[in-house]
């Protein structure tokens, strides 16, 4: 059993303690063990951003973040964003602006955008683009995603 | 026709499910006791599998099964997502086994492992011992056709998968009459769909002994048939379920993972097995877009009338047929209805090579054909010193034009308006004047390109669609469609059509997004931009049937005739006065619970759509070329579409954005590369394969010229694929305008641009 380590982490406000394989990514643990399937897997090697979660409020590609590193950390997945059946402002902006097509890139983008709203900073158009440039989307051409993020940051 | 819901910016039916992470994709379902399947792939581009020793792999703890071609039925099958043809002459080429006994490209599957987890499965793959007899290979289709080239499939010793010749009129005579003859050769590269969700399926045998496959597919009903054929199992023994799909663009209009997923489950006594590809595998073992080399020769009069066109595309098909020659054939039927040539000859050849298989990809051969055609037309106009837009305009077809091969008639033709609109949007005349005689390091230019496209595959293909409308007690309905939502928005648009016909608020249509071949009405799936046009016809029919049943009950209650009533905002109203008779809920409740006459209301329709509608459009692009680095920047870009009635502008705009972005990748950066010495892929990942990011994608402008097409159920024509067709030639023509250099090969990467500028003494 020397491949295993016990970790505790808070996911979407709830405490989880479990044994993980030290080789497992946070993505694998969140999806396969805890069934947070809103965490999407588009490449597994840190290229696409689909697997983004917030670790202590910061966007991280969970596919290249070892589960053991999450020990003692606060994680937010897409499942933790809407509260009491209400969409968050970011989610609502994505819906209204038509920023969603197949939806596979959407959870990651919503999380990165959410992190941006929490900085309390103002962003120029170029900065917004740079901040979300780690997310690939093949469906939307990014125009409406940009509109949605900009709208929320300017609200 | 005035519409209530058609034409509105209705929010996607699945938007909330997708922003909350609740939408479940194929990989998001877990079964107890689920195993993992992996494939051992050939490291050689061409090699006979002489023997496979699976002993050590099988002995590894955690390995449940190892399978090779010897364990599977010796049945060759075809993978293309086309309807089955009762005519054996029209079937797709059946040229592959689930696991092969001869590797035909680097990555061809030769063995598979089923294990308790992915790590064990991967370890086991390394323990399989394969003895290969390595053969010479060929990657270039023109070389593959030469005598003595390596033979990839014994059945086709010349490596030619398809070679056809279609002539309209007499090109020989027209070439004799010509004042000028122009020739050009244009080349496109191998690219990939790059849907964010990779192909994945899991399969198990259910309690009744049937094989259930949950798969990321655009074509569940077709997948079921093909799995049956690959395994030699009656089709009714198979059930395919399609959950939410993370994009397809044609790559999932092909049966790639399902037969092996089923075979893996059967190898472990029906236990559930997940077979998901990695991104690296997805690049080589799914499908690509055919690279084409197109030879064009055109006859023109001195007045600038296009007389005759001879087009000869050579299509690099890779190792297995997949959609094969159909891609070239189908594209041939689409470009013919753009310019009014006297005569045309179209002679495509589709050739096997030792590369990953090419198949269907957004716009099915047309991005290649129109890149060549619209580059060529531009070149001719420039040579003849005619304004390229005027040259096009004086040669366009007009309404009533009929294709003599397909009998498709153009009933609506808004391209002239599209061109005018595009010119205004980009300020064509003004900028063209301004950009004359540039000498600096950064040079700007303008370009444009047109296209024509069909709505569905008729008459080349067969078009059948199914829909079911089931009314609930409150008057809302469930809409079940066989057409698959893959991100393009068909569920939303079809719901709008149902709501429109039924007189329901949009929110009262609940669309069932999941397709299940046991339950879902028969439909071919998502491809050929057919859903709005073809499946829309089925939805309209089913909704009309349900509406008639509602009004029959109302007629029986009121004594009015059906014709005297209508449904408006979920109320039954008298047509003449507009006064309310009762609510739809009243009628629905009677249909469920009236002791004498209860019969819940349903509309069930299958539409065999034997018509087509040609759609048109144009791209206008402004570029800036950095003459020192070869970098091309898009300053402005507009697409203007003639797609008939736009059912949902919000979604339509999204299609344009995505299609243009994909087109820009095609024009500027995307290219799947292979080592010519080994046939190995060099950039099968998102780091080295240059997909457009948000930093590369400009604001994409759009406009729609809406002329209702009489054959569209609400006046619509195709749009989804259309949006990606004319981007590359428009950008190429803009670069030509900026630099004076014609780039006859895409992508125009900074490296290739730099080299060519240097060659031409511009550096
Ligand atoms: S799956 Fe993690 S970045 Fe792509
Ligand atoms: S919506 Fe499909 S990848 Fe972004």
PDB file of C-alpha atoms in Angstrom, chain A:
ATOM      1  CA  UNK A   1       0.000   0.000   0.000  1.00  0.00           C
ATOM      2  CA  UNK A   2       2.967   2.396  -0.172  1.00  0.00           C
ATOM      3  CA  UNK A   3       1.466   3.918  -3.291  1.00  0.00           C
ATOM      4  CA  UNK A   4      -1.369   5.335  -1.250  1.00  0.00           C
ATOM      5  CA  UNK A   5      -1.666   8.408   0.892  1.00  0.00           C
ATOM      6  CA  UNK A   6      -4.485   9.763   2.938  1.00  0.00           C
ATOM      7  CA  UNK A   7      -5.658  13.295   2.120  1.00  0.00           C
ATOM      8  CA  UNK A   8      -8.396  15.633   3.308  1.00  0.00           C
ATOM      9  CA  UNK A   9      -9.763  18.396   1.195  1.00  0.00           C
ATOM     10  CA  UNK A  10     -12.802  20.600   1.120  1.00  0.00           C
ATOM     11  CA  UNK A  11     -14.705  20.324  -2.130  1.00  0.00           C
ATOM     12  CA  UNK A  12     -17.526  22.812  -2.684  1.00  0.00           C
ATOM     13  CA  UNK A  13     -17.700  23.428   1.049  1.00  0.00           C
ATOM     14  CA  UNK A  14     -17.802  19.797   2.076  1.00  0.00           C
ATOM     15  CA  UNK A  15     -15.012  17.873   3.767  1.00  0.00           C
ATOM     16  CA  UNK A  16     -13.645  14.724   2.119  1.00  0.00           C
ATOM     17  CA  UNK A  17     -11.021  12.417   3.583  1.00  0.00           C
ATOM     18  CA  UNK A  18      -9.843   9.608   1.398  1.00  0.00           C
ATOM     19  CA  UNK A  19      -6.891   7.507   0.390  1.00  0.00           C
ATOM     20  CA  UNK A  20      -5.499   8.317  -2.998  1.00  0.00           C
ATOM     21  CA  UNK A  21      -2.911   6.745  -5.208  1.00  0.00           C
ATOM     22  CA  UNK A  22       0.050   9.122  -5.141  1.00  0.00           C
ATOM     23  CA  UNK A  23       0.129   8.967  -8.962  1.00  0.00           C
ATOM     24  CA  UNK A  24      -3.469  10.071  -9.315  1.00  0.00           C
ATOM     25  CA  UNK A  25      -4.347  13.545 -10.548  1.00  0.00           C
ATOM     26  CA  UNK A  26      -6.859  15.725  -8.799  1.00  0.00           C
ATOM     27  CA  UNK A  27      -8.964  15.368 -11.946  1.00  0.00           C
ATOM     28  CA  UNK A  28      -9.073  11.598 -11.563  1.00  0.00           C
ATOM     29  CA  UNK A  29      -9.972  11.757  -7.909  1.00  0.00           C
ATOM     30  CA  UNK A  30     -12.667  14.365  -8.403  1.00  0.00           C
ATOM     31  CA  UNK A  31     -14.240  12.539 -11.326  1.00  0.00           C
ATOM     32  CA  UNK A  32     -13.715   8.869 -10.666  1.00  0.00           C
ATOM     33  CA  UNK A  33     -13.835   8.767  -6.882  1.00  0.00           C
ATOM     34  CA  UNK A  34     -16.097  11.661  -5.906  1.00  0.00           C
ATOM     35  CA  UNK A  35     -18.092  11.789  -9.170  1.00  0.00           C
ATOM     36  CA  UNK A  36     -17.784  15.523  -9.726  1.00  0.00           C
ATOM     37  CA  UNK A  37     -18.236  14.884 -13.425  1.00  0.00           C
ATOM     38  CA  UNK A  38     -18.622  18.557 -14.248  1.00  0.00           C
ATOM     39  CA  UNK A  39     -14.819  18.535 -14.229  1.00  0.00           C
ATOM     40  CA  UNK A  40     -14.131  17.770 -17.883  1.00  0.00           C
ATOM     41  CA  UNK A  41     -11.211  15.979 -19.414  1.00  0.00           C
ATOM     42  CA  UNK A  42     -10.140  17.191 -22.851  1.00  0.00           C
ATOM     43  CA  UNK A  43      -6.469  16.263 -22.988  1.00  0.00           C
ATOM     44  CA  UNK A  44      -5.137  15.146 -19.559  1.00  0.00           C
ATOM     45  CA  UNK A  45      -1.881  17.019 -20.039  1.00  0.00           C
ATOM     46  CA  UNK A  46      -2.603  20.640 -19.291  1.00  0.00           C
ATOM     47  CA  UNK A  47      -3.294  21.865 -22.814  1.00  0.00           C
ATOM     48  CA  UNK A  48      -7.024  22.597 -23.004  1.00  0.00           C
ATOM     49  CA  UNK A  49      -8.324  23.993 -19.704  1.00  0.00           C
ATOM     50  CA  UNK A  50     -11.472  21.842 -19.690  1.00  0.00           C
ATOM     51  CA  UNK A  51     -10.514  20.335 -16.333  1.00  0.00           C
ATOM     52  CA  UNK A  52     -10.107  23.666 -14.566  1.00  0.00           C
ATOM     53  CA  UNK A  53     -11.102  23.806 -10.891  1.00  0.00           C
ATOM     54  CA  UNK A  54     -10.389  26.467  -8.319  1.00  0.00           C
ATOM     55  CA  UNK A  55      -7.790  25.578  -5.720  1.00  0.00           C
ATOM     56  CA  UNK A  56      -7.933  28.144  -2.940  1.00  0.00           C
ATOM     57  CA  UNK A  57      -9.788  30.373  -5.407  1.00  0.00           C
ATOM     58  CA  UNK A  58      -7.224  30.121  -8.194  1.00  0.00           C
ATOM     59  CA  UNK A  59      -7.849  28.345 -11.516  1.00  0.00           C
ATOM     60  CA  UNK A  60      -5.784  25.191 -11.876  1.00  0.00           C
ATOM     61  CA  UNK A  61      -5.694  22.469 -14.523  1.00  0.00           C
ATOM     62  CA  UNK A  62      -6.702  19.568 -12.318  1.00  0.00           C
ATOM     63  CA  UNK A  63      -5.314  17.011 -14.781  1.00  0.00           C
ATOM     64  CA  UNK A  64      -1.742  18.072 -14.035  1.00  0.00           C
ATOM     65  CA  UNK A  65      -2.262  18.732 -10.336  1.00  0.00           C
ATOM     66  CA  UNK A  66      -1.619  15.707  -8.159  1.00  0.00           C
ATOM     67  CA  UNK A  67      -4.411  14.754  -5.811  1.00  0.00           C
ATOM     68  CA  UNK A  68      -1.942  14.632  -2.895  1.00  0.00           C
ATOM     69  CA  UNK A  69      -1.172  18.314  -3.430  1.00  0.00           C
ATOM     70  CA  UNK A  70      -4.819  19.072  -2.678  1.00  0.00           C
ATOM     71  CA  UNK A  71      -4.378  17.883   0.872  1.00  0.00           C
ATOM     72  CA  UNK A  72      -5.688  20.559   3.224  1.00  0.00           C
ATOM     73  CA  UNK A  73      -6.912  22.722   0.350  1.00  0.00           C
ATOM     74  CA  UNK A  74     -10.233  24.245  -0.581  1.00  0.00           C
ATOM     75  CA  UNK A  75     -11.432  23.151  -4.034  1.00  0.00           C
ATOM     76  CA  UNK A  76     -14.321  24.530  -6.055  1.00  0.00           C
ATOM     77  CA  UNK A  77     -15.718  22.626  -9.009  1.00  0.00           C
ATOM     78  CA  UNK A  78     -18.507  23.736 -11.329  1.00  0.00           C
ATOM     79  CA  UNK A  79     -20.953  21.839  -9.115  1.00  0.00           C
ATOM     80  CA  UNK A  80     -20.220  24.339  -6.356  1.00  0.00           C
ATOM     81  CA  UNK A  81     -21.000  27.487  -8.338  1.00  0.00           C
ATOM     82  CA  UNK A  82     -24.770  27.741  -8.469  1.00  0.00           C
ATOM     83  CA  UNK A  83     -26.438  28.244  -5.109  1.00  0.00           C
ATOM     84  CA  UNK A  84     -29.980  27.284  -4.081  1.00  0.00           C
ATOM     85  CA  UNK A  85     -31.020  26.521  -7.638  1.00  0.00           C
ATOM     86  CA  UNK A  86     -29.934  29.977  -8.833  1.00  0.00           C
ATOM     87  CA  UNK A  87     -27.313  30.421 -11.484  1.00  0.00           C
ATOM     88  CA  UNK A  88     -24.377  32.625 -10.535  1.00  0.00           C
ATOM     89  CA  UNK A  89     -23.849  35.883 -12.411  1.00  0.00           C
ATOM     90  CA  UNK A  90     -21.159  34.280 -14.511  1.00  0.00           C
ATOM     91  CA  UNK A  91     -23.333  31.296 -15.358  1.00  0.00           C
ATOM     92  CA  UNK A  92     -26.264  33.539 -16.229  1.00  0.00           C
ATOM     93  CA  UNK A  93     -24.076  35.663 -18.492  1.00  0.00           C
ATOM     94  CA  UNK A  94     -22.873  32.544 -20.341  1.00  0.00           C
ATOM     95  CA  UNK A  95     -26.495  31.460 -20.833  1.00  0.00           C
ATOM     96  CA  UNK A  96     -27.797  34.843 -21.965  1.00  0.00           C
ATOM     97  CA  UNK A  97     -24.920  35.701 -24.254  1.00  0.00           C
ATOM     98  CA  UNK A  98     -25.072  32.375 -26.081  1.00  0.00           C
ATOM     99  CA  UNK A  99     -21.559  31.493 -24.924  1.00  0.00           C
ATOM    100  CA  UNK A 100     -22.383  27.793 -24.686  1.00  0.00           C
ATOM    101  CA  UNK A 101     -22.517  25.315 -27.528  1.00  0.00           C
ATOM    102  CA  UNK A 102     -21.403  21.748 -26.865  1.00  0.00           C
ATOM    103  CA  UNK A 103     -20.655  22.813 -23.308  1.00  0.00           C
ATOM    104  CA  UNK A 104     -17.522  20.765 -22.837  1.00  0.00           C
ATOM    105  CA  UNK A 105     -15.267  23.756 -22.309  1.00  0.00           C
ATOM    106  CA  UNK A 106     -17.932  25.608 -20.332  1.00  0.00           C
ATOM    107  CA  UNK A 107     -17.330  24.462 -16.734  1.00  0.00           C
ATOM    108  CA  UNK A 108     -13.656  25.388 -16.911  1.00  0.00           C
ATOM    109  CA  UNK A 109     -14.394  28.773 -18.444  1.00  0.00           C
ATOM    110  CA  UNK A 110     -17.099  29.541 -15.898  1.00  0.00           C
ATOM    111  CA  UNK A 111     -14.636  28.768 -13.104  1.00  0.00           C
ATOM    112  CA  UNK A 112     -11.847  30.919 -14.513  1.00  0.00           C
ATOM    113  CA  UNK A 113     -14.319  33.755 -15.080  1.00  0.00           C
ATOM    114  CA  UNK A 114     -15.601  33.328 -11.541  1.00  0.00           C
ATOM    115  CA  UNK A 115     -12.062  33.640 -10.204  1.00  0.00           C
ATOM    116  CA  UNK A 116     -11.634  36.854 -12.201  1.00  0.00           C
ATOM    117  CA  UNK A 117     -14.780  38.352 -10.686  1.00  0.00           C
ATOM    118  CA  UNK A 118     -13.407  37.625  -7.234  1.00  0.00           C
ATOM    119  CA  UNK A 119     -10.239  39.647  -7.669  1.00  0.00           C
ATOM    120  CA  UNK A 120     -12.238  42.875  -7.584  1.00  0.00           C
ATOM    121  CA  UNK A 121      -9.944  44.223 -10.308  1.00  0.00           C
ATOM    122  CA  UNK A 122     -10.805  45.876 -13.604  1.00  0.00           C
ATOM    123  CA  UNK A 123      -9.609  44.168 -16.748  1.00  0.00           C
ATOM    124  CA  UNK A 124      -8.966  45.566 -20.200  1.00  0.00           C
ATOM    125  CA  UNK A 125     -10.206  43.570 -23.178  1.00  0.00           C
ATOM    126  CA  UNK A 126      -6.680  42.319 -23.834  1.00  0.00           C
ATOM    127  CA  UNK A 127      -6.293  41.244 -20.221  1.00  0.00           C
ATOM    128  CA  UNK A 128      -9.567  39.358 -20.272  1.00  0.00           C
ATOM    129  CA  UNK A 129      -8.416  37.512 -23.362  1.00  0.00           C
ATOM    130  CA  UNK A 130      -5.077  36.685 -21.848  1.00  0.00           C
ATOM    131  CA  UNK A 131      -6.675  35.432 -18.646  1.00  0.00           C
ATOM    132  CA  UNK A 132      -8.915  33.001 -20.484  1.00  0.00           C
ATOM    133  CA  UNK A 133      -6.480  32.058 -23.223  1.00  0.00           C
ATOM    134  CA  UNK A 134      -5.668  28.784 -21.485  1.00  0.00           C
ATOM    135  CA  UNK A 135      -9.099  27.474 -22.418  1.00  0.00           C
ATOM    136  CA  UNK A 136      -9.633  25.927 -25.820  1.00  0.00           C
ATOM    137  CA  UNK A 137     -13.104  26.031 -27.315  1.00  0.00           C
ATOM    138  CA  UNK A 138     -13.712  24.570 -30.739  1.00  0.00           C
ATOM    139  CA  UNK A 139     -17.373  25.526 -31.055  1.00  0.00           C
ATOM    140  CA  UNK A 140     -17.885  29.196 -30.322  1.00  0.00           C
ATOM    141  CA  UNK A 141     -14.935  31.046 -31.817  1.00  0.00           C
ATOM    142  CA  UNK A 142     -14.727  32.656 -28.352  1.00  0.00           C
ATOM    143  CA  UNK A 143     -16.656  35.802 -29.349  1.00  0.00           C
ATOM    144  CA  UNK A 144     -19.651  35.166 -27.125  1.00  0.00           C
ATOM    145  CA  UNK A 145     -17.515  33.759 -24.331  1.00  0.00           C
ATOM    146  CA  UNK A 146     -15.582  37.005 -24.326  1.00  0.00           C
ATOM    147  CA  UNK A 147     -18.837  38.992 -24.286  1.00  0.00           C
ATOM    148  CA  UNK A 148     -20.132  37.000 -21.338  1.00  0.00           C
ATOM    149  CA  UNK A 149     -16.966  37.394 -19.286  1.00  0.00           C
ATOM    150  CA  UNK A 150     -16.658  41.073 -20.098  1.00  0.00           C
ATOM    151  CA  UNK A 151     -20.268  41.672 -19.159  1.00  0.00           C
ATOM    152  CA  UNK A 152     -19.816  40.133 -15.732  1.00  0.00           C
ATOM    153  CA  UNK A 153     -16.583  41.958 -15.056  1.00  0.00           C
ATOM    154  CA  UNK A 154     -18.184  45.262 -15.963  1.00  0.00           C
ATOM    155  CA  UNK A 155     -21.409  44.768 -14.037  1.00  0.00           C
TER     156      UNK A 155
END
